XYZ file of C-alpha atoms in Angstrom:
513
model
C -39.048 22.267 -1.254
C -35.752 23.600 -0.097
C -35.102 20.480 2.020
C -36.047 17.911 -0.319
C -33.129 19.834 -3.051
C -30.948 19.785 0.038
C -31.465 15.965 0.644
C -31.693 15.649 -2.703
C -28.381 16.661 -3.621
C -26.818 14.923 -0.699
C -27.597 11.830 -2.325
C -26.024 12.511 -5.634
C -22.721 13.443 -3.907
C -23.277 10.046 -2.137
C -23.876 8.543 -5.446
C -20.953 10.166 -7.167
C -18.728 8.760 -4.395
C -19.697 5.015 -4.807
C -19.212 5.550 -8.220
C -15.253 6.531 -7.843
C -15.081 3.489 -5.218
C -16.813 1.308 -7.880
C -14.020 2.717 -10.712
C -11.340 1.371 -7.993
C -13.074 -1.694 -6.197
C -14.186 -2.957 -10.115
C -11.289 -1.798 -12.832
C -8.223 -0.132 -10.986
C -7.915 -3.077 -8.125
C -8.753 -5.554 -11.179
C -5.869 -4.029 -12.843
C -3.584 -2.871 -10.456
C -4.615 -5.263 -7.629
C -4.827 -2.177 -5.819
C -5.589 -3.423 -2.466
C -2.346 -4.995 -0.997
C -2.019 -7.722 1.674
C -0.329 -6.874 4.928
C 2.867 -9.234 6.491
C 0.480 -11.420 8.256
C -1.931 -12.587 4.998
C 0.468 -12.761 2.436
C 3.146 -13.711 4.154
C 7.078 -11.974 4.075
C 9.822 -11.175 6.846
C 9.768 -8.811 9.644
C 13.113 -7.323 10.250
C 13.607 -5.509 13.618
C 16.655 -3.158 13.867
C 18.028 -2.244 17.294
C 20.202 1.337 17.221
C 23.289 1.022 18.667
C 26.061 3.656 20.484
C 29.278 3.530 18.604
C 32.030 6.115 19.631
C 30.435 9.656 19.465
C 27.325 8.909 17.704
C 24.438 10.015 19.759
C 21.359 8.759 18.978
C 18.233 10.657 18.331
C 14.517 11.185 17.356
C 15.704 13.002 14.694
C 18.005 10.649 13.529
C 16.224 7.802 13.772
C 13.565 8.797 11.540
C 16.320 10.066 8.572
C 17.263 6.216 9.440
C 14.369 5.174 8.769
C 13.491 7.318 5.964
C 16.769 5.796 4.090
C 15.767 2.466 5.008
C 12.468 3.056 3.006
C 14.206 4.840 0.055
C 16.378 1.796 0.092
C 13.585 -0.638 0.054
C 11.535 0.927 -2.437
C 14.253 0.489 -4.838
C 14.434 -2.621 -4.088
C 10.933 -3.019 -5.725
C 9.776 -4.471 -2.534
C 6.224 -3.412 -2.611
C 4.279 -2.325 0.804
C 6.558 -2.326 3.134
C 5.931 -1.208 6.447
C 8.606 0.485 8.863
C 7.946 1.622 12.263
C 9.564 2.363 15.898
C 8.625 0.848 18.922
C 8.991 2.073 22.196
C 12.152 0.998 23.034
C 13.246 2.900 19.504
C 13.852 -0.469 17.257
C 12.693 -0.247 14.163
C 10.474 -2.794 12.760
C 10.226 -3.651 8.879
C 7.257 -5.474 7.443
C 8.307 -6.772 4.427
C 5.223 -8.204 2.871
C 5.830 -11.366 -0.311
C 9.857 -11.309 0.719
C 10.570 -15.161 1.073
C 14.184 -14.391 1.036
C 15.193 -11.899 3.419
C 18.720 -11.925 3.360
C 19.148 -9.734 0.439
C 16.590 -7.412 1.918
C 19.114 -7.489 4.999
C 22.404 -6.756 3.537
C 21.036 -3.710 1.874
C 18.585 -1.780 4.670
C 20.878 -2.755 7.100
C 23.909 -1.577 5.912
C 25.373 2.041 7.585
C 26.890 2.634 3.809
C 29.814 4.491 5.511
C 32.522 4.458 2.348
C 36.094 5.681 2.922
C 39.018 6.163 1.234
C 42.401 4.991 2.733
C 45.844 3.947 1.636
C 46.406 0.500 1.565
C 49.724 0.031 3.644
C 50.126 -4.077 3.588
C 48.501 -7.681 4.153
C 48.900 -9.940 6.978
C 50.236 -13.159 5.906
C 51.831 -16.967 7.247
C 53.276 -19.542 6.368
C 49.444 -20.999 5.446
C 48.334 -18.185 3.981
C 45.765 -15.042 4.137
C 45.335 -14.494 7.921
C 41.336 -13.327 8.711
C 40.167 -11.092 11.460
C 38.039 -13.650 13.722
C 33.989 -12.094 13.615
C 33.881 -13.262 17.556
C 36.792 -11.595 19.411
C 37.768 -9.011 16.692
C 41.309 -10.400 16.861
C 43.220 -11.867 13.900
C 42.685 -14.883 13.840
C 45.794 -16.846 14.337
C 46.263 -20.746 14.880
C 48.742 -22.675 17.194
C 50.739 -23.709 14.153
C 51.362 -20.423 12.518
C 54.247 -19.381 14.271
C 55.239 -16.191 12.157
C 52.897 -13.875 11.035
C 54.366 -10.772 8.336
C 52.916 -7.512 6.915
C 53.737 -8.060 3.653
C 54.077 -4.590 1.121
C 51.322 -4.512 -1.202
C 53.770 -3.271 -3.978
C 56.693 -5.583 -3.649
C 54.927 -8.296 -2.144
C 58.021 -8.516 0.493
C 57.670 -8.664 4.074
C 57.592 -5.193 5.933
C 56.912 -6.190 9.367
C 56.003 -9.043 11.809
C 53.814 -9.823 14.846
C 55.348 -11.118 17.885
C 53.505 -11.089 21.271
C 54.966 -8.960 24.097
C 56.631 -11.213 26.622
C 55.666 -8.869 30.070
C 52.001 -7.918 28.679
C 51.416 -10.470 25.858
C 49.856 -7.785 23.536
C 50.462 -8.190 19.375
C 53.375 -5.922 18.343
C 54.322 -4.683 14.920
C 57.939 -4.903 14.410
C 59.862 -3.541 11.222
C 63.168 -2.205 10.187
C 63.927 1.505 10.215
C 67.235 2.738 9.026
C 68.504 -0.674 9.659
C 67.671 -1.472 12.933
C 64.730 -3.256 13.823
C 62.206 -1.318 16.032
C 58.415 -1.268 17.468
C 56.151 0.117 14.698
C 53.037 -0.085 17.240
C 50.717 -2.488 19.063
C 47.358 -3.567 18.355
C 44.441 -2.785 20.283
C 41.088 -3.828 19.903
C 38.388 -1.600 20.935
C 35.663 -3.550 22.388
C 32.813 -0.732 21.899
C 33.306 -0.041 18.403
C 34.841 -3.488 17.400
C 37.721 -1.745 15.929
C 41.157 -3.602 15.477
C 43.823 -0.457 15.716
C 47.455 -0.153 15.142
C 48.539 2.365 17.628
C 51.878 3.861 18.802
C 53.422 1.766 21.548
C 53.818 4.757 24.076
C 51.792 7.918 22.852
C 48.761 5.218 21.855
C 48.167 7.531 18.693
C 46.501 5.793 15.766
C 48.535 4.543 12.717
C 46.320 2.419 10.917
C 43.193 0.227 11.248
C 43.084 -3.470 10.343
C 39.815 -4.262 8.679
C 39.074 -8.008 5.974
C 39.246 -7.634 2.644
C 36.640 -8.989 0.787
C 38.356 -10.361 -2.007
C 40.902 -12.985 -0.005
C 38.966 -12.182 2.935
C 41.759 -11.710 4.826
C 43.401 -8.732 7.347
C 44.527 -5.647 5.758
C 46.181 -2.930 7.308
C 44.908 0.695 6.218
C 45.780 4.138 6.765
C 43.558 7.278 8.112
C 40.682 8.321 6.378
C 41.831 10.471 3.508
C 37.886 11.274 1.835
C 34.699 9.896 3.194
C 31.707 9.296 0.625
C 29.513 12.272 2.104
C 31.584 14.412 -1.174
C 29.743 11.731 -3.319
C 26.777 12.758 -5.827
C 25.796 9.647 -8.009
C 26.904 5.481 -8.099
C 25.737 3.273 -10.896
C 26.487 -0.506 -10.822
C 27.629 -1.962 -14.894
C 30.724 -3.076 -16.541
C 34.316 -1.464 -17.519
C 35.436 -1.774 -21.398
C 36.912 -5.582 -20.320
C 33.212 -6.478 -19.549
C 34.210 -6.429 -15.379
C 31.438 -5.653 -12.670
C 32.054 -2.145 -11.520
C 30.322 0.564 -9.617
C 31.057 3.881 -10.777
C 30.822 6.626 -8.513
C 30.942 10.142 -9.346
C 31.777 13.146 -6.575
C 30.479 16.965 -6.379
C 32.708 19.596 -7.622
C 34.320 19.649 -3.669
C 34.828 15.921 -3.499
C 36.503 16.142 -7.123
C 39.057 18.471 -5.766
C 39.863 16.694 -2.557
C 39.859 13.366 -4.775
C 42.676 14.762 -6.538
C 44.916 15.682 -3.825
C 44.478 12.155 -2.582
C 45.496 10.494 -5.572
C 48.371 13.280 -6.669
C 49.798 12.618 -3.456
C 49.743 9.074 -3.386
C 51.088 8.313 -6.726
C 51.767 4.478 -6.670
C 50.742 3.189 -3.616
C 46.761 1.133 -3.507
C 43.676 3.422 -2.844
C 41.707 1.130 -0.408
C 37.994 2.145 -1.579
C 36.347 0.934 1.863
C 32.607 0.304 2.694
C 30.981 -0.204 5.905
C 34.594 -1.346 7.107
C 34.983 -3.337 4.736
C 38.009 -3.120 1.988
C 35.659 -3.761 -1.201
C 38.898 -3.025 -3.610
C 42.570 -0.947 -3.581
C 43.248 0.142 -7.373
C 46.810 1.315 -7.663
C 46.881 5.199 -8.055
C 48.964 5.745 -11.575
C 48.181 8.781 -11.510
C 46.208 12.080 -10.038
C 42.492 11.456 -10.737
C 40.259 14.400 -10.777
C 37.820 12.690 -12.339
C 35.172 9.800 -10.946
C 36.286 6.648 -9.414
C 35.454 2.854 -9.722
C 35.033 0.089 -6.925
C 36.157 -3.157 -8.742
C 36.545 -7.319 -7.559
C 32.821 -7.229 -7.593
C 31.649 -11.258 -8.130
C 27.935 -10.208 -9.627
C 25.936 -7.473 -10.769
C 23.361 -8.011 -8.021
C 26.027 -7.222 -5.468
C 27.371 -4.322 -7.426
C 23.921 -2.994 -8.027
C 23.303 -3.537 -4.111
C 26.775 -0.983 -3.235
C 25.522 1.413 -5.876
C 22.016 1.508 -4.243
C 23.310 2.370 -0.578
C 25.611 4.602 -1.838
C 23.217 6.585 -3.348
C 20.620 6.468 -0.265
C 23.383 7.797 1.646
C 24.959 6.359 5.055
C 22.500 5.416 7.866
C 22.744 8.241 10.624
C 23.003 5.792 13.398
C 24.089 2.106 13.830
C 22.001 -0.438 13.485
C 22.017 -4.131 14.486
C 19.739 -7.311 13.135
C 17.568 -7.913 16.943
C 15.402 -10.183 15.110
C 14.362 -11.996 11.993
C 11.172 -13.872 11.084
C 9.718 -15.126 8.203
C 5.658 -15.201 7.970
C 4.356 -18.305 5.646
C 1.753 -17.677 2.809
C -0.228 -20.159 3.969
C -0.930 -18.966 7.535
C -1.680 -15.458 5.932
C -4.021 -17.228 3.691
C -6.117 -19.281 6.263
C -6.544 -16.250 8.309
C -7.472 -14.093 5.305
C -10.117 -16.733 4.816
C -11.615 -17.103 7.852
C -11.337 -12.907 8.499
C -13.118 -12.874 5.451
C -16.448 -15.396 6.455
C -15.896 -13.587 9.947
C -17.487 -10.720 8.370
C -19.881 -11.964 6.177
C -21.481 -13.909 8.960
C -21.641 -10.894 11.000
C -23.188 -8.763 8.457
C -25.637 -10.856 7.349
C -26.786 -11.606 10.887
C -26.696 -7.860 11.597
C -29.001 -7.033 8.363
C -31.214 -10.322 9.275
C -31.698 -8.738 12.881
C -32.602 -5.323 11.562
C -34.862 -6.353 9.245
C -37.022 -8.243 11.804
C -36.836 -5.647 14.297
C -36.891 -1.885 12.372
C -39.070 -3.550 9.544
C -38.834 -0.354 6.847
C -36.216 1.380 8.602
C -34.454 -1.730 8.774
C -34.227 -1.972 4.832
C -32.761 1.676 4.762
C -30.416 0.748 7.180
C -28.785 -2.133 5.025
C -29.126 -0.338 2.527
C -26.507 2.064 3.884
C -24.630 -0.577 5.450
C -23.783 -1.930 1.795
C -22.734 1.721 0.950
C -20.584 2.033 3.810
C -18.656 -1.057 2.747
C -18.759 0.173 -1.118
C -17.341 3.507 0.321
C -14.875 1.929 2.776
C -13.717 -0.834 0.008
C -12.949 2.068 -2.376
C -11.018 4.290 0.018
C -8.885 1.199 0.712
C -8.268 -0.088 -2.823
C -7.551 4.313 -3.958
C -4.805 4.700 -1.218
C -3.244 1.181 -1.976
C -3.442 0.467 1.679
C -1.705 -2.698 2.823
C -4.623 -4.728 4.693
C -3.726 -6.870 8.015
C -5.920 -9.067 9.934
C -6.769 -6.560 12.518
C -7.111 -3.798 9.854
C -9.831 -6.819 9.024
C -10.866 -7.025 12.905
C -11.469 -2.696 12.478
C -13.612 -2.901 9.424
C -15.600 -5.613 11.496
C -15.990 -4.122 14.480
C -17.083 -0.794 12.283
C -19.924 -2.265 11.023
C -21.171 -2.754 14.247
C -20.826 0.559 15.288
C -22.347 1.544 12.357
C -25.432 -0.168 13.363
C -25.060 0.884 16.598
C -25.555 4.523 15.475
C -28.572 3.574 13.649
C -30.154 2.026 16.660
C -30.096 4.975 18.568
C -31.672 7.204 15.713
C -34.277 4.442 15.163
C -35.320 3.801 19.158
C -35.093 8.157 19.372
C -37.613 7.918 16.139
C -40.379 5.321 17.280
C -40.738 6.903 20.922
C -41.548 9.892 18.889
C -44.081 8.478 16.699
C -45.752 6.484 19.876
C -46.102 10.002 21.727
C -48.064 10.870 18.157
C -46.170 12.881 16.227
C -45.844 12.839 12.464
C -43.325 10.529 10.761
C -41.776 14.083 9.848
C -41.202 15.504 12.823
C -40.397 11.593 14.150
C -37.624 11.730 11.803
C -36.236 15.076 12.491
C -36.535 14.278 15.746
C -34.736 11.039 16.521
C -31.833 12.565 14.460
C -31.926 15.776 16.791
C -31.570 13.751 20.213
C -29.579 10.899 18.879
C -27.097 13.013 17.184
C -25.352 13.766 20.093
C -25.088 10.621 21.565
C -23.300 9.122 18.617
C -20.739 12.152 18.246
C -20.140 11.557 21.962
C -19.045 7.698 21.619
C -17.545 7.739 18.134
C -15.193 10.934 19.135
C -14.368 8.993 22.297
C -13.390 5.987 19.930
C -11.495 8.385 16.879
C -8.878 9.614 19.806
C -8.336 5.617 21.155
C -8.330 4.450 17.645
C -5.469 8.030 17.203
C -3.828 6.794 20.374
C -3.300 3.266 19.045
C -1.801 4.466 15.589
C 0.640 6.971 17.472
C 1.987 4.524 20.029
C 1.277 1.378 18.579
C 3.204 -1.097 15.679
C 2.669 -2.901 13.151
C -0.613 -4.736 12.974
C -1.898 -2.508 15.920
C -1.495 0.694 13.489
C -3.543 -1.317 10.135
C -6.104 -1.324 13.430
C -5.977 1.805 14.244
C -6.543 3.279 10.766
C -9.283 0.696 9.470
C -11.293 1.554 12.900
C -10.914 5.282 12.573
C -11.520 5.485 9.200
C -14.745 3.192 9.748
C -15.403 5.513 12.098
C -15.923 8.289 9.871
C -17.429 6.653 7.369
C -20.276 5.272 9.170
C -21.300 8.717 10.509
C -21.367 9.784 7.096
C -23.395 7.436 6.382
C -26.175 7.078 9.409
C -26.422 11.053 10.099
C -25.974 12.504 6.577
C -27.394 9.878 4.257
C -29.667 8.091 5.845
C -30.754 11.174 7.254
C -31.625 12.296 3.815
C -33.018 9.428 2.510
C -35.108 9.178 5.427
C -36.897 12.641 4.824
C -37.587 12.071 1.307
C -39.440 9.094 1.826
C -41.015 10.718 4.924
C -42.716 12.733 2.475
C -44.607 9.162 0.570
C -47.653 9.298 3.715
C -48.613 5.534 2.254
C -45.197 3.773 2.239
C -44.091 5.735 5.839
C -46.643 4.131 7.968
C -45.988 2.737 11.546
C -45.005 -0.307 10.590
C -42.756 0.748 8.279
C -40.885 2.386 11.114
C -41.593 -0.562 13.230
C -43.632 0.422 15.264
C -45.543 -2.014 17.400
C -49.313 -1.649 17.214
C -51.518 -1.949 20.376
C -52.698 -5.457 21.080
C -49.816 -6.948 18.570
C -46.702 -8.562 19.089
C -45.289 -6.758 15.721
């Protein structure tokens, strides 16, 4: 009597659980559509980010993954929904960006460093045809064959403060301006080749005056002083408009940053506050006056771009470096036929499977598909409750589950019938096959939990929605075979007219059944 309450209860827990995984395979993933599609059904980008060395920054375990935790923050406000980000071994990280047709967005946001500085603006460089641009290549200015003078004009008068002319011995770009009325050397300018910096340095001590870096409202070269503030003394940015109805992105600091703010701007009373992101001069307000308040980044062209500088702001700047290695867009429609044919893939198998055990296991046969469609019920549920993005291998792992699920009850079934030929009740059959079956299918499914572990830890992308849907199947099916169908094995053990041999499949002598 005490068994049958055990086994008893054992299947009303079971039955309590298919219920929850009916509430979210039949109303939550009808509402919700719970159960996402990975990169490779639905279709999207992949995005793979290589770190880079640039000056001093040393690159780490550590902070890689705050990289890649800011890369998801950014991302999720994005509204970009079930993403997956990764590292491989070679420490790139890979972004799955599942229903994103138009990845360059996606790109200028994750993979920007969001390093934002504040410098004086000390002049533009300008010829005779204009704005002269730094050239993306050689990280030179870009100068043509016909521009013969280039000047470094003064933001605030507009007149010229400088000019280029190449060093006859060397050939190396110097900056030449008048001091007390002689003209002299201001500096040279070097380009650093690691860090693709364009410098102005001192001619003879090589100390650092400036940097030249493109603005990105005439997109041409500005020259800029040392950092004055760096955006690490920043606490909020919100992207809207001023009182004229221009795109701005306001940026507040903490109480620190609001005091070195406004020794910056009290002791640069007049001159332009470049306001510079991820090298980048994004606009150079002049200072009227000392600001101790919060500060605005204005020239914006649309709200989506405004919105994009407030978001990376806020996520903070990207620990290390990061470069675009690759780019590739999955189509929808290649997700789709695989999805389809993953899909009959496993409804061919399984009705195969419960076709085979039928004929063969007879009565046991019919318990075993029964729990077969209550391992799917069960693994369906857990999927659609966790939102879990499924893949086509994540597909491959539920399919190759149900095998082993089967698998497990073959052993318990062959353990069972060699104990009813040798005479013993279906009882003590039962109890058993379970007994010296038990430990065979701990013994292989443990084996396949650490591979299935092994594959999530070292493996990417589609190899991990593997890894999870086999170990998980894993688990589930020896819930299934050695706790319920244990139980629901006994309690019909105890009906002596439905448990006959041949219910258990047992071959009678002289018969081919």
């Amino acid at each position: 009597m005490r068994n049958k309450k055990l086994h008893t209860t054992v299947i009303v827990i079971f039955l309590a659980i298919i219920a929850v995984c009916l509430y979210y395979i039949c109303i939550k993933d009808t509402i919700d559509s719970s159960i996402k599609l990975g990169l490779d059904l639905k279709g999207g980008t992949q995005i793979i980010l290589k770190p880079v060395n640039v000056g001093e920054e040393k690159i780490t375990p550590e902070s890689l993954d705050k990289a890649m935790l800011i890369i998801m923050d950014r991302i999720d406000k994005l509204g970009i929904s079930e993403p997956l980000i990764t590292r491989d071994y070679s420490d790139n990280i890979i972004i799955q960006l599942p229903g994103v047709d138009d990845p360059n967005r996606a790109l200028e946001v994750i993979g920007k460093t969001a390093q934002l500085e504040f410098r004086v603006l000390s002049g533009y460089f300008v010829s005779q045809e204009g704005i002269v641009p730094i050239n993306s290549d050689s990280g030179q200015l870009h100068i043509d064959a016909e521009e013969k003078e280039i000047f470094l004009t003064d933001p605030r008068t507009g007149g010229a403060s400088g000019k280029l002319t190449a060093d006859p011995e060397t050939g190396e770009l110097l900056l030449a301006g008048i001091v007390d009325g002689e003209e002299k050397i201001l500096g040279k300018l070097i380009n650093n080749p690691e860090t693709g910096e364009l410098l102005l340095a001192e001619t003879e001590t090589g100390e650092i005056i400036g940097e030249i870096l493109t603005n990105s409202r005439t997109g041409g070269a500005s020259l800029v002083g040392p950092v004055l503030m760096t955006g690490d003394k920043l606490s909020k940015a919100n992207a809207g408009y001023d009182g004229s109805g221009r795109i701005i992105v306001s940026m507040s600091f903490t109480s620190e940053g609001q005091k070195i703010f406004e020794e910056v701007t009290s002791e640069n009373i007049g001159k332009q506050l470049a306001i510079v992101l991820d090298d980048e001069i994004k606009s150079a307000p002049v200072i009227r006056t000392a600001i101790s308040g919060d500060a605005v980044i204005e020239g914006i062209d649309s709200l989506n771009e405004a919105k994009d500088i407030a978001l990376v702001l806020q996520t903070g700047a990207l620990p290390v470096s990061l470069k675009v290695e690759e780019s590739s867009t999955v189509g929808a429609t290649l997700g789709k036929d695989a999805l389809t044919r993953g899909l009959y893939a496993g409804i061919i198998g399984f009705v195969l499977i419960m076709l085979f055990m039928l004929a063969y296991y007879r009565g046991l046969g019919f318990v075993s598909v029964i729990g077969l469609i209550i391992y799917i019920l069960i693994f369906w549920g857990i999927i659609s409750g966790i939102g879990a993005a499924l893949t086509l291998p994540g597909i491959a792992g539920i399919i190759l589950t149900i095998g082993m699920a089967v698998d497990a009850n073959v052993i318990i079934y062959e353990r069972i019938k060699e104990e009813v030929k040798k005479g013993k009740s279906v009882r003590i059959s039962i109890s058993e096959g379970f007994k010296n079956g038990i430990r065979t299918i701990i013994d292989a499914n443990v084996t396949t939990l650490i591979t299935s572990a092994a594959l999530y830890r070292f493996g990417t992308g589609p190899i991990r929605g593997f890894a999870v849907t086999l170990g998980l199947g894993i688990i589930i099916s020896m819930m299934t075979s050695l706790i319920l169908i244990r139980s629901i094995l006994f309690l019909i053990a105890g009906n002596a007219k439905l448990v006959t041999p041949g219910f258990l499949g047992v071959r009678r002598k002289g018969s081919s059944i």
